[in-house]
CSV table of C-alpha atoms in Angstrom, one decimal:
chain,number,residue,atom,x,y,z
A,409,MET,CA,39.7,168.5,129.8
A,410,ARG,CA,37.6,166.9,132.4
A,411,TRP,CA,33.9,166.8,133.3
A,412,HIS,CA,32.3,166.1,136.7
A,413,GLN,CA,28.5,166.0,137.0
A,414,THR,CA,26.5,165.2,140.0
A,415,GLN,CA,23.1,165.7,141.5
A,416,LEU,CA,22.9,167.6,144.8
A,417,ARG,CA,19.9,167.7,147.2
A,418,LEU,CA,19.6,171.0,149.0
A,419,LYS,CA,18.0,170.7,152.4
A,420,PRO,CA,14.5,172.1,152.7
A,421,ARG,CA,14.2,175.8,153.5
A,422,SER,CA,11.4,178.2,154.3
A,423,ARG,CA,10.0,180.6,151.6
A,424,GLY,CA,12.5,183.3,150.9
A,425,PHE,CA,16.1,183.8,149.6
A,426,HIS,CA,18.9,181.7,151.3
A,427,LEU,CA,22.6,181.7,151.0
A,428,VAL,CA,23.7,178.2,149.9
A,429,THR,CA,27.3,178.8,148.8
A,430,GLN,CA,28.8,176.6,151.5
A,431,GLU,CA,26.3,173.8,151.2
A,432,ILE,CA,27.0,173.6,147.4
A,433,VAL,CA,30.8,174.0,147.7
A,434,SER,CA,31.0,171.3,150.4
A,435,ALA,CA,29.2,168.9,148.1
A,436,LEU,CA,31.7,169.5,145.3
A,437,PRO,CA,35.2,168.6,146.6
A,438,GLU,CA,36.1,167.9,142.9
A,439,LEU,CA,36.3,171.7,142.5
A,440,GLY,CA,39.7,171.7,144.0
A,441,SER,CA,41.2,169.7,141.1
A,442,PHE,CA,40.2,172.2,138.4
A,443,LYS,CA,42.8,175.0,137.7
A,444,ILE,CA,40.5,176.7,135.2
A,445,GLY,CA,36.9,176.1,134.1
A,446,MET,CA,33.3,176.7,134.8
A,447,ALA,CA,30.7,175.4,137.3
A,448,HIS,CA,27.1,175.2,136.1
A,449,LEU,CA,24.4,174.8,138.7
A,450,PHE,CA,20.9,174.0,137.5
A,451,ILE,CA,17.9,173.7,139.7
A,452,GLN,CA,15.4,171.1,138.4
A,453,HIS,CA,12.3,172.9,139.6
A,454,THR,CA,10.0,175.7,138.3
A,455,SER,CA,9.1,177.3,141.6
A,456,ALA,CA,12.6,177.8,143.1
A,457,SER,CA,15.6,179.6,141.6
A,458,LEU,CA,19.4,180.0,141.8
A,459,ALA,CA,21.0,183.4,141.5
A,460,ILE,CA,24.1,185.4,142.7
A,461,ASN,CA,23.8,188.2,145.2
A,462,GLU,CA,25.1,189.8,148.3
A,463,ASN,CA,26.5,187.3,150.9
A,464,ALA,CA,26.9,189.4,154.0
A,465,ASP,CA,23.8,191.1,155.4
A,466,PRO,CA,20.7,188.9,155.9
A,467,ASP,CA,18.6,192.1,155.5
A,468,VAL,CA,19.4,192.0,151.8
A,469,ARG,CA,17.8,188.5,151.5
A,470,GLY,CA,14.8,189.7,153.5
A,471,ASP,CA,14.3,192.8,151.3
A,472,MET,CA,14.8,190.7,148.2
A,473,GLU,CA,11.9,188.5,149.3
A,474,ARG,CA,9.7,191.5,150.3
A,475,TRP,CA,10.3,193.1,146.9
A,476,PHE,CA,9.4,189.9,145.0
A,477,ASN,CA,6.3,189.5,147.1
A,478,HIS,CA,5.3,193.1,146.3
A,479,ALA,CA,6.1,192.8,142.6
A,480,VAL,CA,4.5,189.4,142.1
A,481,PRO,CA,1.5,189.4,144.4
A,482,GLU,CA,-0.6,186.4,145.3
A,483,ASN,CA,-4.2,186.4,144.2
A,484,ALA,CA,-3.7,188.8,141.3
A,485,ARG,CA,-7.1,189.1,139.7
A,486,TYR,CA,-5.8,188.0,136.3
A,487,PHE,CA,-4.3,184.6,137.5
A,488,GLU,CA,-6.0,181.5,136.2
A,489,HIS,CA,-3.5,178.9,137.4
A,490,THR,CA,-4.8,178.9,141.0
A,491,THR,CA,-5.6,175.2,141.8
A,492,GLU,CA,-2.2,174.5,143.5
A,493,GLY,CA,-2.5,177.4,146.0
A,494,PRO,CA,-2.0,181.1,146.0
A,495,ASP,CA,1.8,180.8,146.3
A,496,ASP,CA,2.1,178.6,143.2
A,497,MET,CA,1.8,180.9,140.2
A,498,PRO,CA,3.8,183.7,141.8
A,499,ALA,CA,6.5,181.1,142.5
A,500,HIS,CA,6.7,180.2,138.8
A,501,ILE,CA,7.0,183.9,137.9
A,502,LYS,CA,9.6,184.6,140.5
A,503,ALA,CA,11.6,181.5,139.4
A,504,LEU,CA,11.6,182.7,135.8
A,505,LEU,CA,12.7,186.2,136.9
A,506,ALA,CA,15.5,185.1,139.3
A,507,GLY,CA,16.7,182.3,137.0
A,508,THR,CA,17.0,178.5,136.9
A,509,ALA,CA,20.8,178.3,136.7
A,510,VAL,CA,24.0,180.0,137.4
A,511,THR,CA,27.4,179.6,135.7
A,512,ILE,CA,30.4,180.6,137.8
A,513,PRO,CA,34.0,180.7,136.6
A,514,ILE,CA,36.5,178.3,138.3
A,515,ARG,CA,40.0,179.6,139.0
A,516,GLY,CA,42.7,177.8,141.0
A,517,GLY,CA,40.4,175.2,142.3
A,518,ARG,CA,37.8,177.6,143.6
A,519,LEU,CA,34.7,179.4,142.5
A,520,ALA,CA,35.8,182.8,141.3
A,521,LEU,CA,33.1,184.8,143.1
A,522,GLY,CA,33.6,188.4,144.0
A,523,THR,CA,34.2,189.3,147.7
A,524,TRP,CA,30.6,190.1,148.3
A,525,GLN,CA,29.0,187.4,146.2
A,526,GLY,CA,27.2,184.3,147.3
A,527,ILE,CA,24.9,181.7,145.7
A,528,TYR,CA,21.2,182.3,146.5
A,529,LEU,CA,18.5,179.6,146.6
A,530,GLY,CA,15.2,181.4,146.0
A,531,GLU,CA,12.6,179.2,147.6
A,532,HIS,CA,9.3,180.6,146.2
A,533,ARG,CA,6.9,178.0,147.6
A,534,ASP,CA,5.5,178.0,151.2
A,535,GLN,CA,6.4,174.3,151.5
A,536,GLY,CA,9.0,173.7,148.8
A,537,GLY,CA,10.8,170.8,150.4
A,538,ALA,CA,14.3,169.6,149.4
A,539,ARG,CA,15.4,170.9,146.0
A,540,THR,CA,17.5,169.1,143.5
A,541,VAL,CA,20.5,170.8,141.7
A,542,VAL,CA,22.5,169.3,138.8
A,543,ALA,CA,26.1,170.5,139.2
A,544,THR,CA,28.3,170.2,136.1
A,545,LEU,CA,32.0,171.1,136.4
A,546,VAL,CA,34.2,171.4,133.3
A,547,GLY,CA,37.7,172.5,133.0
A,548,GLU,CA,41.3,171.3,133.3
B,928,MET,CA,40.1,172.2,123.4
B,929,ARG,CA,41.5,175.4,124.9
B,930,TRP,CA,40.7,177.7,127.8
B,931,HIS,CA,41.4,181.4,128.2
B,932,GLN,CA,40.5,183.2,131.4
B,933,THR,CA,41.2,186.7,132.3
B,934,GLN,CA,39.9,189.5,134.6
B,935,LEU,CA,38.8,192.7,132.8
B,936,ARG,CA,38.3,196.0,134.5
B,937,LEU,CA,35.5,198.0,133.0
B,938,LYS,CA,35.9,201.8,133.2
B,939,PRO,CA,33.6,203.6,135.7
B,940,ARG,CA,30.2,204.6,134.4
B,941,SER,CA,27.2,206.6,135.6
B,942,ARG,CA,24.1,204.9,136.9
B,943,GLY,CA,22.2,203.3,134.0
B,944,PHE,CA,22.5,200.8,131.2
B,945,HIS,CA,25.6,201.0,129.0
B,946,LEU,CA,26.7,199.3,125.8
B,947,VAL,CA,30.1,197.6,126.6
B,948,THR,CA,30.5,195.2,123.6
B,949,GLN,CA,33.5,197.0,122.1
B,950,GLU,CA,35.2,197.4,125.4
B,951,ILE,CA,34.9,193.7,126.2
B,952,VAL,CA,35.8,192.4,122.7
B,953,SER,CA,38.8,194.7,122.6
B,954,ALA,CA,40.1,193.2,125.8
B,955,LEU,CA,39.7,189.7,124.4
B,956,PRO,CA,41.9,189.4,121.2
B,957,GLU,CA,42.1,185.7,122.0
B,958,LEU,CA,38.5,185.4,120.7
B,959,GLY,CA,39.9,185.3,117.1
B,960,SER,CA,41.6,182.0,117.7
B,961,PHE,CA,38.5,180.1,118.6
B,962,LYS,CA,36.6,178.5,115.7
B,963,ILE,CA,33.8,177.3,117.9
B,964,GLY,CA,33.1,177.7,121.6
B,965,MET,CA,31.5,179.8,124.3
B,966,ALA,CA,32.4,183.1,126.0
B,967,HIS,CA,31.3,183.4,129.6
B,968,LEU,CA,31.3,186.9,131.1
B,969,PHE,CA,30.8,187.1,134.9
B,970,ILE,CA,30.6,190.4,136.8
B,971,GLN,CA,32.1,190.1,140.4
B,972,HIS,CA,29.6,192.5,142.0
B,973,THR,CA,26.1,192.4,143.4
B,974,SER,CA,24.9,195.9,142.5
B,975,ALA,CA,25.8,195.8,138.7
B,976,SER,CA,24.7,193.4,136.0
B,977,LEU,CA,25.6,192.0,132.6
B,978,ALA,CA,22.9,191.4,130.0
B,979,ILE,CA,22.2,191.3,126.3
B,980,ASN,CA,19.9,193.8,124.6
B,981,GLU,CA,19.4,196.3,121.8
B,982,ASN,CA,22.6,197.9,120.5
B,983,ALA,CA,21.4,200.7,118.4
B,984,ASP,CA,19.1,203.4,119.9
B,985,PRO,CA,20.4,205.0,123.2
B,986,ASP,CA,16.7,205.6,124.1
B,987,VAL,CA,16.4,201.9,124.7
B,988,ARG,CA,19.0,202.0,127.4
B,989,GLY,CA,17.3,205.1,128.9
B,990,ASP,CA,13.9,203.5,128.9
B,991,MET,CA,15.4,200.4,130.5
B,992,GLU,CA,16.8,202.4,133.3
B,993,ARG,CA,13.6,204.3,133.8
B,994,TRP,CA,11.6,201.1,133.9
B,995,PHE,CA,13.9,199.6,136.5
B,996,ASN,CA,13.8,202.8,138.6
B,997,HIS,CA,10.0,202.6,138.4
B,998,ALA,CA,9.8,198.9,139.2
B,999,VAL,CA,12.4,198.9,142.0
B,1000,PRO,CA,11.9,202.2,143.7
B,1001,GLU,CA,14.2,203.7,146.2
B,1002,ASN,CA,13.0,204.1,149.8
B,1003,ALA,CA,10.3,201.4,149.5
B,1004,ARG,CA,8.6,201.4,153.0
B,1005,TYR,CA,9.5,197.7,153.5
B,1006,PHE,CA,13.2,198.0,152.9
B,1007,GLU,CA,15.4,197.3,155.9
B,1008,HIS,CA,18.8,197.3,154.3
B,1009,THR,CA,19.2,201.1,154.1
B,1010,THR,CA,22.5,201.9,155.7
B,1011,GLU,CA,24.5,202.0,152.5
B,1012,GLY,CA,22.2,204.6,150.9
B,1013,PRO,CA,18.8,204.6,149.1
B,1014,ASP,CA,20.4,203.4,145.8
B,1015,ASP,CA,22.0,200.3,147.4
B,1016,MET,CA,19.1,197.8,148.0
B,1017,PRO,CA,17.4,198.6,144.7
B,1018,ALA,CA,20.8,198.0,143.1
B,1019,HIS,CA,21.0,194.5,144.5
B,1020,ILE,CA,17.4,193.7,143.3
B,1021,LYS,CA,18.1,195.1,139.8
B,1022,ALA,CA,21.4,193.1,139.6
B,1023,LEU,CA,19.5,189.9,140.4
B,1024,LEU,CA,16.8,190.6,137.9
B,1025,ALA,CA,19.1,191.6,135.0
B,1026,GLY,CA,21.7,188.9,135.8
B,1027,THR,CA,25.3,188.5,136.9
B,1028,ALA,CA,26.6,186.7,133.8
B,1029,VAL,CA,26.1,186.2,130.1
B,1030,THR,CA,27.2,183.3,128.0
B,1031,ILE,CA,27.6,184.0,124.3
B,1032,PRO,CA,28.4,181.4,121.5
B,1033,ILE,CA,31.7,181.9,119.6
B,1034,ARG,CA,31.7,181.1,115.9
B,1035,GLY,CA,34.5,181.8,113.5
B,1036,GLY,CA,36.5,183.8,116.0
B,1037,ARG,CA,33.7,186.2,116.9
B,1038,LEU,CA,30.9,186.5,119.3
B,1039,ALA,CA,27.8,185.1,117.6
B,1040,LEU,CA,25.6,188.0,118.5
B,1041,GLY,CA,22.5,188.8,116.5
B,1042,THR,CA,22.5,192.0,114.4
B,1043,TRP,CA,20.8,194.1,117.0
B,1044,GLN,CA,22.4,192.6,120.1
B,1045,GLY,CA,25.0,194.1,122.3
B,1046,ILE,CA,26.4,193.5,125.8
B,1047,TYR,CA,24.9,195.8,128.5
B,1048,LEU,CA,26.6,196.8,131.7
B,1049,GLY,CA,23.8,197.6,134.2
B,1050,GLU,CA,25.4,200.1,136.6
B,1051,HIS,CA,22.9,200.2,139.4
B,1052,ARG,CA,24.7,202.3,142.0
B,1053,ASP,CA,25.0,206.1,141.8
B,1054,GLN,CA,28.8,205.8,142.2
B,1055,GLY,CA,29.7,202.2,141.3
B,1056,GLY,CA,33.3,202.9,140.2
B,1057,ALA,CA,35.2,200.5,137.9
B,1058,ARG,CA,33.7,197.0,137.7
B,1059,THR,CA,35.5,193.7,137.4
B,1060,VAL,CA,34.5,191.0,134.9
B,1061,VAL,CA,35.9,187.5,134.7
B,1062,ALA,CA,36.0,186.4,131.1
B,1063,THR,CA,36.3,182.7,130.4
B,1064,LEU,CA,36.6,181.5,126.8
B,1065,VAL,CA,36.4,177.8,126.0
B,1066,GLY,CA,36.4,176.1,122.6
B,1067,GLU,CA,38.7,174.9,119.8
C,1135,MET,CA,35.5,166.4,124.0
C,1136,ARG,CA,33.3,167.4,121.2
C,1137,TRP,CA,31.5,170.5,120.0
C,1138,HIS,CA,28.4,170.8,117.9
C,1139,GLN,CA,27.0,174.2,117.0
C,1140,THR,CA,24.1,175.0,114.8
C,1141,GLN,CA,21.5,177.7,114.1
C,1142,LEU,CA,17.9,176.8,114.6
C,1143,ARG,CA,14.9,178.7,113.2
C,1144,LEU,CA,11.9,178.5,115.5
C,1145,LYS,CA,8.6,178.8,113.7
C,1146,PRO,CA,6.7,182.1,114.2
C,1147,ARG,CA,4.5,182.3,117.2
C,1148,SER,CA,2.0,184.7,118.6
C,1149,ARG,CA,2.9,187.1,121.4
C,1150,GLY,CA,3.2,185.2,124.7
C,1151,PHE,CA,5.1,182.3,126.3
C,1152,HIS,CA,5.4,179.0,124.3
C,1153,LEU,CA,6.7,175.6,125.1
C,1154,VAL,CA,9.4,174.8,122.5
C,1155,THR,CA,11.3,171.9,124.2
C,1156,GLN,CA,10.2,169.4,121.5
C,1157,GLU,CA,10.9,171.7,118.6
C,1158,ILE,CA,14.4,172.3,119.9
C,1159,VAL,CA,15.2,168.7,120.9
C,1160,SER,CA,14.0,167.5,117.5
C,1161,ALA,CA,16.4,169.8,115.8
C,1162,LEU,CA,19.4,168.5,117.8
C,1163,PRO,CA,19.6,164.7,117.2
C,1164,GLU,CA,23.4,165.1,118.1
C,1165,LEU,CA,22.3,165.3,121.7
C,1166,GLY,CA,22.1,161.5,121.8
C,1167,SER,CA,25.8,161.1,121.3
C,1168,PHE,CA,26.8,163.1,124.4
C,1169,LYS,CA,27.1,161.2,127.7
C,1170,ILE,CA,27.8,164.2,129.7
C,1171,GLY,CA,27.9,167.9,128.8
C,1172,MET,CA,26.0,171.2,128.5
C,1173,ALA,CA,23.6,172.5,125.9
C,1174,HIS,CA,23.6,176.3,125.4
C,1175,LEU,CA,20.7,177.9,123.6
C,1176,PHE,CA,21.0,181.6,122.7
C,1177,ILE,CA,18.3,183.6,121.0
C,1178,GLN,CA,19.7,186.2,118.6
C,1179,HIS,CA,17.0,188.8,119.2
C,1180,THR,CA,16.3,191.5,121.8
C,1181,SER,CA,12.6,191.3,121.9
C,1182,ALA,CA,12.2,187.6,122.5
C,1183,SER,CA,13.5,185.4,125.3
C,1184,LEU,CA,14.4,181.8,126.3
C,1185,ALA,CA,13.8,180.6,129.8
C,1186,ILE,CA,12.9,177.4,131.8
C,1187,ASN,CA,9.5,177.0,133.4
C,1188,GLU,CA,6.5,174.7,134.0
C,1189,ASN,CA,5.8,172.3,131.1
C,1190,ALA,CA,2.3,171.0,131.9
C,1191,ASP,CA,-0.5,173.5,132.4
C,1192,PRO,CA,-1.0,176.1,129.6
C,1193,ASP,CA,-2.5,178.4,132.2
C,1194,VAL,CA,1.0,179.0,133.6
C,1195,ARG,CA,2.1,180.3,130.2
C,1196,GLY,CA,-1.0,182.5,130.1
C,1197,ASP,CA,-0.5,183.9,133.6
C,1198,MET,CA,3.2,184.5,132.9
C,1199,GLU,CA,2.2,186.6,129.8
C,1200,ARG,CA,-0.4,188.5,131.8
C,1201,TRP,CA,2.0,189.2,134.7
C,1202,PHE,CA,4.6,190.5,132.2
C,1203,ASN,CA,2.0,192.7,130.5
C,1204,HIS,CA,1.0,194.1,133.9
C,1205,ALA,CA,4.6,194.6,135.1
C,1206,VAL,CA,5.8,196.2,131.8
C,1207,PRO,CA,2.9,198.1,130.5
C,1208,GLU,CA,2.7,199.6,127.0
C,1209,ASN,CA,2.6,203.3,126.7
C,1210,ALA,CA,4.3,204.0,130.0
C,1211,ARG,CA,4.5,207.8,130.2
C,1212,TYR,CA,8.3,207.7,130.6
C,1213,PHE,CA,9.1,205.7,127.5
C,1214,GLU,CA,11.0,207.6,124.8
C,1215,HIS,CA,11.7,204.7,122.4
C,1216,THR,CA,8.2,204.6,120.8
C,1217,THR,CA,8.8,204.8,117.1
C,1218,GLU,CA,8.6,201.0,116.5
C,1219,GLY,CA,5.2,200.6,118.1
C,1220,PRO,CA,3.9,200.4,121.6
C,1221,ASP,CA,4.9,196.7,122.0
C,1222,ASP,CA,8.5,197.3,121.1
C,1223,MET,CA,10.1,198.9,124.2
C,1224,PRO,CA,8.2,196.6,126.6
C,1225,ALA,CA,9.5,193.7,124.5
C,1226,HIS,CA,13.1,194.8,125.1
C,1227,ILE,CA,12.5,195.0,128.8
C,1228,LYS,CA,10.7,191.6,129.0
C,1229,ALA,CA,13.5,190.0,127.0
C,1230,LEU,CA,16.1,191.3,129.4
C,1231,LEU,CA,14.1,190.1,132.4
C,1232,ALA,CA,13.3,186.7,131.1
C,1233,GLY,CA,16.8,186.2,129.6
C,1234,THR,CA,18.5,185.7,126.2
C,1235,ALA,CA,19.9,182.2,126.8
C,1236,VAL,CA,19.6,179.0,128.8
C,1237,THR,CA,22.3,176.5,129.6
C,1238,ILE,CA,21.0,173.0,130.4
C,1239,PRO,CA,23.1,170.0,131.6
C,1240,ILE,CA,23.3,167.0,129.3
C,1241,ARG,CA,23.3,163.5,130.9
C,1242,GLY,CA,23.0,160.2,129.1
C,1243,GLY,CA,22.3,161.8,125.7
C,1244,ARG,CA,19.4,163.9,127.0
C,1245,LEU,CA,18.7,167.3,128.4
C,1246,ALA,CA,18.7,166.8,132.2
C,1247,LEU,CA,15.5,168.8,132.8
C,1248,GLY,CA,13.4,168.3,135.9
C,1249,THR,CA,10.1,166.4,135.5
C,1250,TRP,CA,8.1,169.6,135.3
C,1251,GLN,CA,10.6,171.7,133.3
C,1252,GLY,CA,10.3,172.8,129.7
C,1253,ILE,CA,12.0,175.4,127.5
C,1254,TYR,CA,10.0,178.6,127.0
C,1255,LEU,CA,10.2,180.9,124.0
C,1256,GLY,CA,9.0,184.3,125.2
C,1257,GLU,CA,7.7,186.1,122.1
C,1258,HIS,CA,7.3,189.6,123.2
C,1259,ARG,CA,6.4,191.3,120.0
C,1260,ASP,CA,2.9,191.3,118.4
C,1261,GLN,CA,4.4,190.1,115.1
C,1262,GLY,CA,7.8,188.7,116.0
C,1263,GLY,CA,8.1,186.3,113.1
C,1264,ALA,CA,10.5,183.3,113.0
C,1265,ARG,CA,13.2,183.5,115.7
C,1266,THR,CA,16.8,182.3,115.4
C,1267,VAL,CA,18.5,180.3,118.1
C,1268,VAL,CA,22.2,179.4,118.2
C,1269,ALA,CA,22.6,176.0,119.8
C,1270,THR,CA,26.0,174.9,121.1
C,1271,LEU,CA,26.5,171.5,122.5
C,1272,VAL,CA,29.7,170.6,124.3
C,1273,GLY,CA,30.6,167.4,126.1
C,1274,GLU,CA,31.9,163.9,125.7
């Protein structure tokens, strides 16, 4: 039984959903030494998210962003938390809906993702900057 | 400290939310040997989901599906990812909202679910087919 | 490698999102003895949720509740599960969207939350009463 925990810094991205599988896997060479286990990725922010979705067609990420913008509009008349800009409160709601963390099984030294699965960073602010992720690997 | 990891194949189901607690528990007899631990269930698809919700009244699953169909409509004018059919892009969004994985505590050889809780498969495609779940048990 | 598992009883709260970080941390003094690990918090209900979001401005929790009430309205014409009151079926949907569990990394005897992150209880019923959470700590 072994643990590995580290803090990753994802490079800044524009508002929208982004595929970050390779950036995360590259930062975790220790993955290769686990035969079986779990990888827990936790984003330490409340206006950005981590989730699993389709890894192939960039249109999926675009449509995901368009749906979220439609479902969680800026300037809703009932928003009171408006001092940090019109993108701020929607970003908190989107982050809660999409999720703060993902847990992925490890098998044979690799993330056991399905063929079409990738890790999404949901950047929900207009200017989110670099985002910090705590990665915890446990297994044997 | 022990690990058990296996791949389950859920039988095909129609579009909608389905209670799969018994199908999953039956496929994991190893659960009985863990006094304390966690069960992680991860669906290897991007148009189906796993979640926890009410296990008693089938109307809840029906209303859940109706709400999702209302909130994530097919043929939204802003969708660009349309080549795989009108149910495809909504299925990706629904899967992201409902979630790709659930982690459930294990206590005394059983899943420590609340009285009214069950495991839902969200089948978000019209013809999703059999779905693969990676189950990882860890504990002692 | 050590496990600690316990059942917490959160005090009853009114409908809405509530910051419960301190109530949960206070009930888990064992956290201090883990150098590295994970804390898994699982709510044993289907009409209340656990999530991570902004810990500072109460307006964020208010806007979160207002958005959820707008997105998941009571008395939608297509709801069939109505015998337990107009707040019941929306509560199931909100619980599924916000999530049943959170997993948080442990580092140096503390939850490795970001500066602005806290644990939210989403109480989605008008009269939800006390809510039960199974807390599982694992690490070394």
